[in-house]
Short mmCIF file of C-alpha atoms in Angstrom, two decimals:
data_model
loop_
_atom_site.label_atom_id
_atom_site.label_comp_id
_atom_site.label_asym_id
_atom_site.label_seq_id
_atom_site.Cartn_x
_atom_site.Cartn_y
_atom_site.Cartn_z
CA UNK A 1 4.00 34.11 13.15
CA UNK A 2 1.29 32.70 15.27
CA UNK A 3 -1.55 30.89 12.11
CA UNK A 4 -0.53 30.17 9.18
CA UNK A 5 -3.59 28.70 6.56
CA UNK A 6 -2.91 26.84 3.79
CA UNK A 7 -5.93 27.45 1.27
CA UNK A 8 -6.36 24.57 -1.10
CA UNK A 9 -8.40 21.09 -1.39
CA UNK A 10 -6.62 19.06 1.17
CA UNK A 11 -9.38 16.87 1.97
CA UNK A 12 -10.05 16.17 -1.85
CA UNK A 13 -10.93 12.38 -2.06
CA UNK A 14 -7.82 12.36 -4.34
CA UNK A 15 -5.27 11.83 -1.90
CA UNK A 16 -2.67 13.65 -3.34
CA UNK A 17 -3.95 16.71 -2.48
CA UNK A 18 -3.99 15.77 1.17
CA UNK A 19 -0.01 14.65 1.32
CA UNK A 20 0.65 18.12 -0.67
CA UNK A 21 -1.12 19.70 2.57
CA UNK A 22 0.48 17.63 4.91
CA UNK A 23 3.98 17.82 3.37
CA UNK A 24 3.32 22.29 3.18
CA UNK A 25 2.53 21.83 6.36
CA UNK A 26 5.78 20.20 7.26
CA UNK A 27 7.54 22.60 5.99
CA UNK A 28 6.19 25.53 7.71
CA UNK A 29 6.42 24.05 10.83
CA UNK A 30 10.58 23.74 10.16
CA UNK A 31 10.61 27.54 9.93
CA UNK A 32 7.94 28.21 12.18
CA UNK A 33 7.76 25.51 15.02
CA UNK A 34 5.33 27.60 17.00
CA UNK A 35 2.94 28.40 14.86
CA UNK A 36 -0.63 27.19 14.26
CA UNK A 37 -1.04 25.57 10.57
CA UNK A 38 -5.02 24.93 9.76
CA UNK A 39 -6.49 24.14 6.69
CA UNK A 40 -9.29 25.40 4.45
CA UNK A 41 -10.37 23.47 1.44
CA UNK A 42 -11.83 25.70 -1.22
CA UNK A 43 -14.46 22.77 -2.08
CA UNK A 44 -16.28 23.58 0.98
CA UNK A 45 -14.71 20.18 2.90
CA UNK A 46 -14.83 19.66 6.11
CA UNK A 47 -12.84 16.46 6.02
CA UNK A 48 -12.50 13.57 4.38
CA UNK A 49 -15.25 11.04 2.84
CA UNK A 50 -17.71 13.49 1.97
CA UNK A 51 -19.92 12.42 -0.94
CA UNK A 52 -19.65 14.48 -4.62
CA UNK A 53 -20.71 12.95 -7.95
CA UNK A 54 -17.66 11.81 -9.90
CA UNK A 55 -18.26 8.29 -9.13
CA UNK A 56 -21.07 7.82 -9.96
CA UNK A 57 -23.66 8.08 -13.35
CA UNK A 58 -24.45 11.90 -12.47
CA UNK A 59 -20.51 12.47 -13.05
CA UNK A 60 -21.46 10.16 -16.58
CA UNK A 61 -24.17 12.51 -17.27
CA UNK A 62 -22.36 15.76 -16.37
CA UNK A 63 -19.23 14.71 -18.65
CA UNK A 64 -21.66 14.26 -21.65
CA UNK A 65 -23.09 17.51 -21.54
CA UNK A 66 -21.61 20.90 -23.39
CA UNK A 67 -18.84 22.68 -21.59
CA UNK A 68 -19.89 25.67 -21.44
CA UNK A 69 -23.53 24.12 -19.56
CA UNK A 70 -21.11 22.26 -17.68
CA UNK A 71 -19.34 25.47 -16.69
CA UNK A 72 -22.42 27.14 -15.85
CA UNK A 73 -23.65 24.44 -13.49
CA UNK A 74 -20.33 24.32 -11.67
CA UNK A 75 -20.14 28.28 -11.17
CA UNK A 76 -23.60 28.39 -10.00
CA UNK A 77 -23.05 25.25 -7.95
CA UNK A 78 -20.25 26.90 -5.98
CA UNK A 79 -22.36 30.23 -5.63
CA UNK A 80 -24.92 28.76 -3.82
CA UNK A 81 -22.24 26.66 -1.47
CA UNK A 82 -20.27 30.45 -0.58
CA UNK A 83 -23.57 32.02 0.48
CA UNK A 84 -24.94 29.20 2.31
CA UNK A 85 -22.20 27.88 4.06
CA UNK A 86 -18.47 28.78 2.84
CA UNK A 87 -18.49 31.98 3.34
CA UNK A 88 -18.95 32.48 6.91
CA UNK A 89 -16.32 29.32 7.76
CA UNK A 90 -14.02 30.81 5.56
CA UNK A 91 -14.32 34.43 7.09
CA UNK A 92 -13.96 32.65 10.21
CA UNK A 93 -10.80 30.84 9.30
CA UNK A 94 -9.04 33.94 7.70
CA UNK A 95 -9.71 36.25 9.78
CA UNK A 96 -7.14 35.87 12.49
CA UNK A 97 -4.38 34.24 10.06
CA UNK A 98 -1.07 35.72 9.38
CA UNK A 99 -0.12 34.35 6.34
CA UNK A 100 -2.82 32.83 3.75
CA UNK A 101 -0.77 29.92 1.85
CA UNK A 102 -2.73 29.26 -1.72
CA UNK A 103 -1.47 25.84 -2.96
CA UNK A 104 0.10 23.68 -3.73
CA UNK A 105 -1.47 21.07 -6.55
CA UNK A 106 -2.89 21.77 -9.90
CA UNK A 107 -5.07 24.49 -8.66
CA UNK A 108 -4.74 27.23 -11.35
CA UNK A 109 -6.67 25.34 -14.00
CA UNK A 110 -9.97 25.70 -15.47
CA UNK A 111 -12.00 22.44 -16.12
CA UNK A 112 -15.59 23.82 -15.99
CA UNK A 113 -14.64 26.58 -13.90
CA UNK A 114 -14.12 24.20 -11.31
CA UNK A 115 -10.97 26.15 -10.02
CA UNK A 116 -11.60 29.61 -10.96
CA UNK A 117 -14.64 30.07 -9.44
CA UNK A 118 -13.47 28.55 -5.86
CA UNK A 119 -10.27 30.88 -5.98
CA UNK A 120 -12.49 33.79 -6.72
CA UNK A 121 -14.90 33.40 -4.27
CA UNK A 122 -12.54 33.27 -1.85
CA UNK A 123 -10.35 36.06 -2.61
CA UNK A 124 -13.31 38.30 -1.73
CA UNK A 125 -12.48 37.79 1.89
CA UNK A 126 -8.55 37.77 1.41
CA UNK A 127 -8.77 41.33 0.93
CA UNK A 128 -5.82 42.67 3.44
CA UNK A 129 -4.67 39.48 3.95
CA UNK A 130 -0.84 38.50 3.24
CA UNK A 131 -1.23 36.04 0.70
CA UNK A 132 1.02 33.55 -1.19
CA UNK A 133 0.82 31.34 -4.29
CA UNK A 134 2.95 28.52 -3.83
CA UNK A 135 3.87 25.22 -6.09
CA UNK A 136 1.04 25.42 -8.12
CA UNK A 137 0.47 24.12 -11.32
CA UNK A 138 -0.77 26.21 -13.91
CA UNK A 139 -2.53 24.61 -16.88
CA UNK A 140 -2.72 26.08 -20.51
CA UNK A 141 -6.14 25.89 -21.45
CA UNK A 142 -8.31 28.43 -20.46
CA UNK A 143 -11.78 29.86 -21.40
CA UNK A 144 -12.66 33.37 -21.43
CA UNK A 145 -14.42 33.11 -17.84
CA UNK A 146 -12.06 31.01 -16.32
CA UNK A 147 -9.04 33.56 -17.06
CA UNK A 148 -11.33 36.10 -15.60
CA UNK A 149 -11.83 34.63 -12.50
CA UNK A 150 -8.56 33.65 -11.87
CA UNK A 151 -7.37 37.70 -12.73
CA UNK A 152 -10.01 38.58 -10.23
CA UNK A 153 -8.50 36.59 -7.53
CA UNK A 154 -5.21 38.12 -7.62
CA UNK A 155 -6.87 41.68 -7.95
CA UNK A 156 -8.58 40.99 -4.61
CA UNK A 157 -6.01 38.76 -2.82
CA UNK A 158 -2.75 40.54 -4.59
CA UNK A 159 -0.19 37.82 -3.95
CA UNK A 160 3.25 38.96 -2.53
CA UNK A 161 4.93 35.93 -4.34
CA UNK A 162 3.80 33.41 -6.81
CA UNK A 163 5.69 30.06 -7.34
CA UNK A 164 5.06 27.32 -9.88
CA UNK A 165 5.51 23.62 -9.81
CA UNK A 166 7.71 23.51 -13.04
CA UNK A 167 8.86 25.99 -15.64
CA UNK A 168 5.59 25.01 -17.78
CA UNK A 169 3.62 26.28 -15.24
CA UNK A 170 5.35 29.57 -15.06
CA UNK A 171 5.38 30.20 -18.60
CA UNK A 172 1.75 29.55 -18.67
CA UNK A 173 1.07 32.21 -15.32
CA UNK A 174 3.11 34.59 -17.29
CA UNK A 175 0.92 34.10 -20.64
CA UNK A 176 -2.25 33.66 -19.91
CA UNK A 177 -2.16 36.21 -16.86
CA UNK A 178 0.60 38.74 -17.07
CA UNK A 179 2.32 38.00 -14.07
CA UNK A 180 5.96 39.49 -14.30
CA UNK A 181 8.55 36.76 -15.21
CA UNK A 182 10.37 38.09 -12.66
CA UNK A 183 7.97 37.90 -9.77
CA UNK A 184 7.58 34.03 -10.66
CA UNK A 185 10.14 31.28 -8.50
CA UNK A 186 9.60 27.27 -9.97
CA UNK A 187 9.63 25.91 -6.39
CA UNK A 188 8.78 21.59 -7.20
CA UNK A 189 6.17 19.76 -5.81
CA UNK A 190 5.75 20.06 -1.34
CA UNK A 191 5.49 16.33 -1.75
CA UNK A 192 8.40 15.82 -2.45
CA UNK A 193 8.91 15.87 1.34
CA UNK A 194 6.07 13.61 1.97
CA UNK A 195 9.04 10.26 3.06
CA UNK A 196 9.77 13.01 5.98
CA UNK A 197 6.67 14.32 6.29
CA UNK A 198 4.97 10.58 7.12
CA UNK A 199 7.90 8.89 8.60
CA UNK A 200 5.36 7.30 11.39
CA UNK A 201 3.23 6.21 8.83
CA UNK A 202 6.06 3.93 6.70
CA UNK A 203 5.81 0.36 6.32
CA UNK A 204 8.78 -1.63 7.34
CA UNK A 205 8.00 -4.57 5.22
CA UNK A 206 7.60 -4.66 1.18
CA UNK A 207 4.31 -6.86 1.52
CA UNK A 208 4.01 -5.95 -2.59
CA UNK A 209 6.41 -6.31 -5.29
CA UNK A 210 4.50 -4.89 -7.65
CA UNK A 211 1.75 -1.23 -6.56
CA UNK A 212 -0.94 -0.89 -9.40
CA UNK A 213 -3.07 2.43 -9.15
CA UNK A 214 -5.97 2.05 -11.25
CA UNK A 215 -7.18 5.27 -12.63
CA UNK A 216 -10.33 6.16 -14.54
CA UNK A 217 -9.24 7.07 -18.02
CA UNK A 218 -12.15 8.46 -19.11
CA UNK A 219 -11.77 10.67 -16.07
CA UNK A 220 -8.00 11.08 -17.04
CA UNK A 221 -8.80 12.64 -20.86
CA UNK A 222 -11.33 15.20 -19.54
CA UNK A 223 -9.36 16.57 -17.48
CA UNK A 224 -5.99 16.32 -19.70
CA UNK A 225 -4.76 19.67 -21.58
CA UNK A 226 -3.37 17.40 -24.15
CA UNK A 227 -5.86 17.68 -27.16
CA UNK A 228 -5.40 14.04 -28.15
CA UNK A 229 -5.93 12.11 -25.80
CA UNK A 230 -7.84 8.89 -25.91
CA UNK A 231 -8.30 6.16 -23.05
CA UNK A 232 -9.22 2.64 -23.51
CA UNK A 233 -11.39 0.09 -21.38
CA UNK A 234 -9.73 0.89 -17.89
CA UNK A 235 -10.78 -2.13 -16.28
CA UNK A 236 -9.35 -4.26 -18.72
CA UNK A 237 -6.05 -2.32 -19.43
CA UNK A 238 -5.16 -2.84 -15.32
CA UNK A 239 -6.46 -6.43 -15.35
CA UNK A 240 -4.61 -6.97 -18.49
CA UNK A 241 -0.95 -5.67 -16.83
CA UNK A 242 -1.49 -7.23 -13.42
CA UNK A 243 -2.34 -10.58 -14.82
CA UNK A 244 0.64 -10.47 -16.83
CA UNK A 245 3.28 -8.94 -13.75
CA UNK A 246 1.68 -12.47 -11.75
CA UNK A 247 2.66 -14.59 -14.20
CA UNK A 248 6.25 -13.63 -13.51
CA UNK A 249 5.68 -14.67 -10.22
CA UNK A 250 4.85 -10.83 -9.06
CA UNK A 251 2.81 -10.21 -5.69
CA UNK A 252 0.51 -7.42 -7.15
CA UNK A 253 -1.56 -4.98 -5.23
CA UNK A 254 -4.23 -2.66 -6.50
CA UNK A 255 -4.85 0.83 -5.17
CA UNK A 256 -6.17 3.77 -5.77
CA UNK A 257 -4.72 7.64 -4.88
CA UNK A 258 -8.76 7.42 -3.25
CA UNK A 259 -10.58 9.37 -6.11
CA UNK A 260 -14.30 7.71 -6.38
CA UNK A 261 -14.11 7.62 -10.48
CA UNK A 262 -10.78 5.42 -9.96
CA UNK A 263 -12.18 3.74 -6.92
CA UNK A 264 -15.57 2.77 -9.25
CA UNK A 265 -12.77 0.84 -11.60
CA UNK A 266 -11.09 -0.91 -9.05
CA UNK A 267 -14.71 -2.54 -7.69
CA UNK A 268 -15.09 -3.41 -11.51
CA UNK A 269 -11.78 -5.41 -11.26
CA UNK A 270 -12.12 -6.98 -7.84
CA UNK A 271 -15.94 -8.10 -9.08
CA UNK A 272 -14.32 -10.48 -11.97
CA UNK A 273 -12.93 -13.95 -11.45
CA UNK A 274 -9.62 -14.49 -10.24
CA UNK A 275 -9.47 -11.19 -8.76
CA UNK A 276 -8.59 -12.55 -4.97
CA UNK A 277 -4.98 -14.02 -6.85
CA UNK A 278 -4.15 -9.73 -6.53
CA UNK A 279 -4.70 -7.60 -3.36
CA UNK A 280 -6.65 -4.53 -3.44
CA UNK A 281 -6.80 -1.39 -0.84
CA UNK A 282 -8.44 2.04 -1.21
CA UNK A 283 -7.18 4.33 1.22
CA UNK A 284 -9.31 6.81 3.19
CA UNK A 285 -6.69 9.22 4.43
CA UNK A 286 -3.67 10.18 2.85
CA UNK A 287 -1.54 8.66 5.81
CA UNK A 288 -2.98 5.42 4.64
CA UNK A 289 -2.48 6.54 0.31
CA UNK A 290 1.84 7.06 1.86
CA UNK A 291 1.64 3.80 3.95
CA UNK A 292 0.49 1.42 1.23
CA UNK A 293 2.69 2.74 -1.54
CA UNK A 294 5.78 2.43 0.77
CA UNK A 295 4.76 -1.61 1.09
CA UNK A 296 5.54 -1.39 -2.83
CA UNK A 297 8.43 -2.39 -3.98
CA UNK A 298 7.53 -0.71 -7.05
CA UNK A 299 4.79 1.22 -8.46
CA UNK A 300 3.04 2.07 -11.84
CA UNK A 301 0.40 5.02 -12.31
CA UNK A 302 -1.24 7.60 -13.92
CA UNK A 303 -1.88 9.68 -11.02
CA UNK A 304 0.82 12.58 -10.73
CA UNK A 305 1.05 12.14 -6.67
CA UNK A 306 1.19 8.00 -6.58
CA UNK A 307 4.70 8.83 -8.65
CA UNK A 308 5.09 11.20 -6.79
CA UNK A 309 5.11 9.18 -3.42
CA UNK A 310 6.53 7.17 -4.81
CA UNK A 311 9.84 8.64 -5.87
CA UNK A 312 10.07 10.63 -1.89
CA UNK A 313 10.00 6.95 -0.89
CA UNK A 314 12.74 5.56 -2.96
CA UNK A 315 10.59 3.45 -4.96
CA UNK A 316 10.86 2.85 -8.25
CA UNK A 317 7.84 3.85 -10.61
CA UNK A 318 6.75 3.48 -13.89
CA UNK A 319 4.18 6.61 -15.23
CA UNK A 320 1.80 7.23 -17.99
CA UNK A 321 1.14 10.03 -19.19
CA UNK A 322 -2.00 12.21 -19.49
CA UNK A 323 -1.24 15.69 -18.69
CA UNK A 324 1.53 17.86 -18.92
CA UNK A 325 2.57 17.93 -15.05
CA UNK A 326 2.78 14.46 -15.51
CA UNK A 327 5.77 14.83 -18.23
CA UNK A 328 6.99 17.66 -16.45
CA UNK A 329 7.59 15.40 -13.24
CA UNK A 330 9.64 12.58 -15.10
CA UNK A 331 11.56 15.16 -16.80
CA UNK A 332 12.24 16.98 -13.53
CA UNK A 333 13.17 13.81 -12.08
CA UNK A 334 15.25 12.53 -14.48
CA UNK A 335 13.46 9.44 -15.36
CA UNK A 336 11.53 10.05 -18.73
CA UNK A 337 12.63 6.58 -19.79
CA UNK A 338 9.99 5.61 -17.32
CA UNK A 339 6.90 7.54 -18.86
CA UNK A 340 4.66 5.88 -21.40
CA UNK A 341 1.58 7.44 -22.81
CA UNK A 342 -1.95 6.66 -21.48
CA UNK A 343 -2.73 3.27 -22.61
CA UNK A 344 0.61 1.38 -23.58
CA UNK A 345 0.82 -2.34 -24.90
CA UNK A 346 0.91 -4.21 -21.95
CA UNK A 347 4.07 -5.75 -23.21
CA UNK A 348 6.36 -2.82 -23.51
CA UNK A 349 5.15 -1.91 -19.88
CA UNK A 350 5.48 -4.82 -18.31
CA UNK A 351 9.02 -4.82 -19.67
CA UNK A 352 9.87 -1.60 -17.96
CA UNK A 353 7.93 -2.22 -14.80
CA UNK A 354 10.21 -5.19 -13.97
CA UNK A 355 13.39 -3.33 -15.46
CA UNK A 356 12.44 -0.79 -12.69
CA UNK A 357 11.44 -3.47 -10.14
CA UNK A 358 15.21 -4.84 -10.49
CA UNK A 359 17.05 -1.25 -10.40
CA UNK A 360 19.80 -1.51 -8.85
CA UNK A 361 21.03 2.32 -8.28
CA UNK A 362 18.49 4.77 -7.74
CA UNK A 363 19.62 8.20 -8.16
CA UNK A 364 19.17 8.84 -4.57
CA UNK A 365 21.51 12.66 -5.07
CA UNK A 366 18.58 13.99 -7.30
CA UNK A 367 15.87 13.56 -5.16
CA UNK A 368 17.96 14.87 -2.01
CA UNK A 369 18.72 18.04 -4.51
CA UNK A 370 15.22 18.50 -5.12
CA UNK A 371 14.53 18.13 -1.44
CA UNK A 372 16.10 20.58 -0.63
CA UNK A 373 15.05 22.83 -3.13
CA UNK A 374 11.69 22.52 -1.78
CA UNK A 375 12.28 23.32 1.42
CA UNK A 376 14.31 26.21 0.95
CA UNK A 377 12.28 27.39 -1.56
CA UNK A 378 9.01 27.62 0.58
CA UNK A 379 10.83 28.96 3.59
CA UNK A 380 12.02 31.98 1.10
CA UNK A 381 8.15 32.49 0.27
CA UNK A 382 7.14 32.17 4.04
#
């Protein structure tokens, strides 16, 4: 095995998808010290801090507008981006790879044919190629055109093995796609390995008692398959929860997981009055997203990967909920008590923030299980 590429969005301004990268990454390199490991984001990246419009009023504008114009815009937007420029840096990058890794992260979903049309696109030049799915999550809404596109990747790039994130994922490959039940492995989450993964990047001290990632909500709900879902004021709800964690003596920090919808709240918080009392950080690179959380002594989030982190560090965190993969984590996990849904009082989670922040026994045998589990199940793929 001399390149292995790892096709996904690993310099996404959301940082988990960079740590899911790095940790895949890890773990290839255990089986395959010698090898090569390059990435290709499907969004066209070239690395991190390039501009797109979620943070600011175009994203507004674009979330106002019908789905299927908003599906149309996307699909033609990524048209234009393969024949001007993806297309020859992805021949280029595929051509001389051995294996063709497509995951992990919630990239078999269709939110405006964000997804679908990326993973099509490039499965026109994974024709040949050996090609597997790995730890993806598979959502369960689909439109018409985004099941299409997604069927037309794995007619052109034929995937030796597929492998889901959870056993919601692979019932929803299996329904919404046909793949074989039997042909599907649940391998968890790569980040799970993230703790070994970043071990340079660690912080020795716990300069926080208390991580806050603030998350858009309104950026949460449209891209939740739950068909309920509604978000409150998300600069108040955070302000609201750390105000009342520092009044309990708490040293809070804010973050974000480095999205620029989330990163728009947190400048709305830092703006008000009695905003320097709290700390605030948004990290650039995801060595900086694993660094900061592991300064926590505990954290509380929305965003899948913060937990995520979180819980490969040893740290104690509190979720709430917004999509599926977010339930399916805590349940994996073993901690359910510690999901809430979107917008909780900020009594009952300040109550099981600190009931977290004081735990005494963390269930350190689970997340060595699942650690394992990870690992070998990726090497079994590779």
């Amino acid at each position: 095995m001399n390149k292995i590429l790892i096709c996904a969005v690993p310099f996404s301004d959301n940082l988990g998808d960079g740590v899911i990268a790095a940790s895949l990454a890890h773990i290839a390199g255990l089986k395959y010290p010698d090898a090569k490991v390059e990435f290709l984001d499907i969004a066209g990246r070239a690395g991190f801090q390039e501009e797109n419009l979620r943070g600011g009023g175009a994203f507004e504008l674009f979330a106002k507008l019908p789905s299927l114009l908003r599906s149309l815009i996307v699909f033609l937007y990524c048209l234009k981006g393969y024949f001007l420029a993806w297309r020859k840096n992805w021949k280029a990058a595929v051509s001389d790879a051995d294996l063709v890794v497509i995951g992990g992260g919630q990239l078999f979903c269709d939110v405006a044919l964000n997804f679908p049309s990326k993973l099509y696109f490039l499965s026109r030049l994974l024709r040949g190629k050996r090609v597997v799915v790995v730890s993806v999550g598979v959502t369960g809404k689909w439109s018409f055109w985004g099941r299409f596109l997604v069927k037309r990747f794995m007619e052109n790039a034929r995937p030796v093995f597929y492998a889901t994130r959870d056993q919601d994922s692979a019932n929803n490959l299996h329904a919404h796609f046909r793949v074989p039940r039997s042909s599907i492995r649940v391998v968890p989450d790569p980040a799970l390995v993230c703790a070994d993964a970043f071990a340079e990047e660690l912080s020795p001290e716990k300069n926080w008692d208390i991580g806050i990632c603030v998350s858009s909500l309104d950026a949460l709900v449209m891209n939740s398959e739950y068909a309920n879902s509604n978000s409150t004021e998300s600069a108040k709800f955070f302000a609201a929860l750390a105000d009342a964690l520092r009044a309990r003596g708490n040293r809070v920090l804010y973050f974000t997981n480095g999205a620029s919808e989330d990163n728009k709240v947190l400048s709305e918080i830092s703006s008000e009055s009695g905003a320097l009392k709290s700390g605030f950080f948004v990290p650039r690179h995801p060595d900086e997203l694993v660094s900061l959380i592991s300064a926590c002594s505990c954290v509380v989030a929305h965003r899948l990967h913060a937990n995520i982190v979180a819980y490969s560090l040893n740290i104690p965190s509190v979720g709430m909920n917004w999509d599926k993969k977010v339930e399916s984590f805590f349940e994996l996990t073993k901690r359910k008590r510690y999901l809430f849904d979107l917008s909780p009082r900020i009594e009952k989670l300040e109550e099981s923030v600190l009931g977290a922040l004081n735990e005494k026994t963390p269930d350190r045998q689970t997340l060595e299980l699942l650690k394992r589990e990870v690992v070998a199940g990726i090497h079994a793929l590779i």
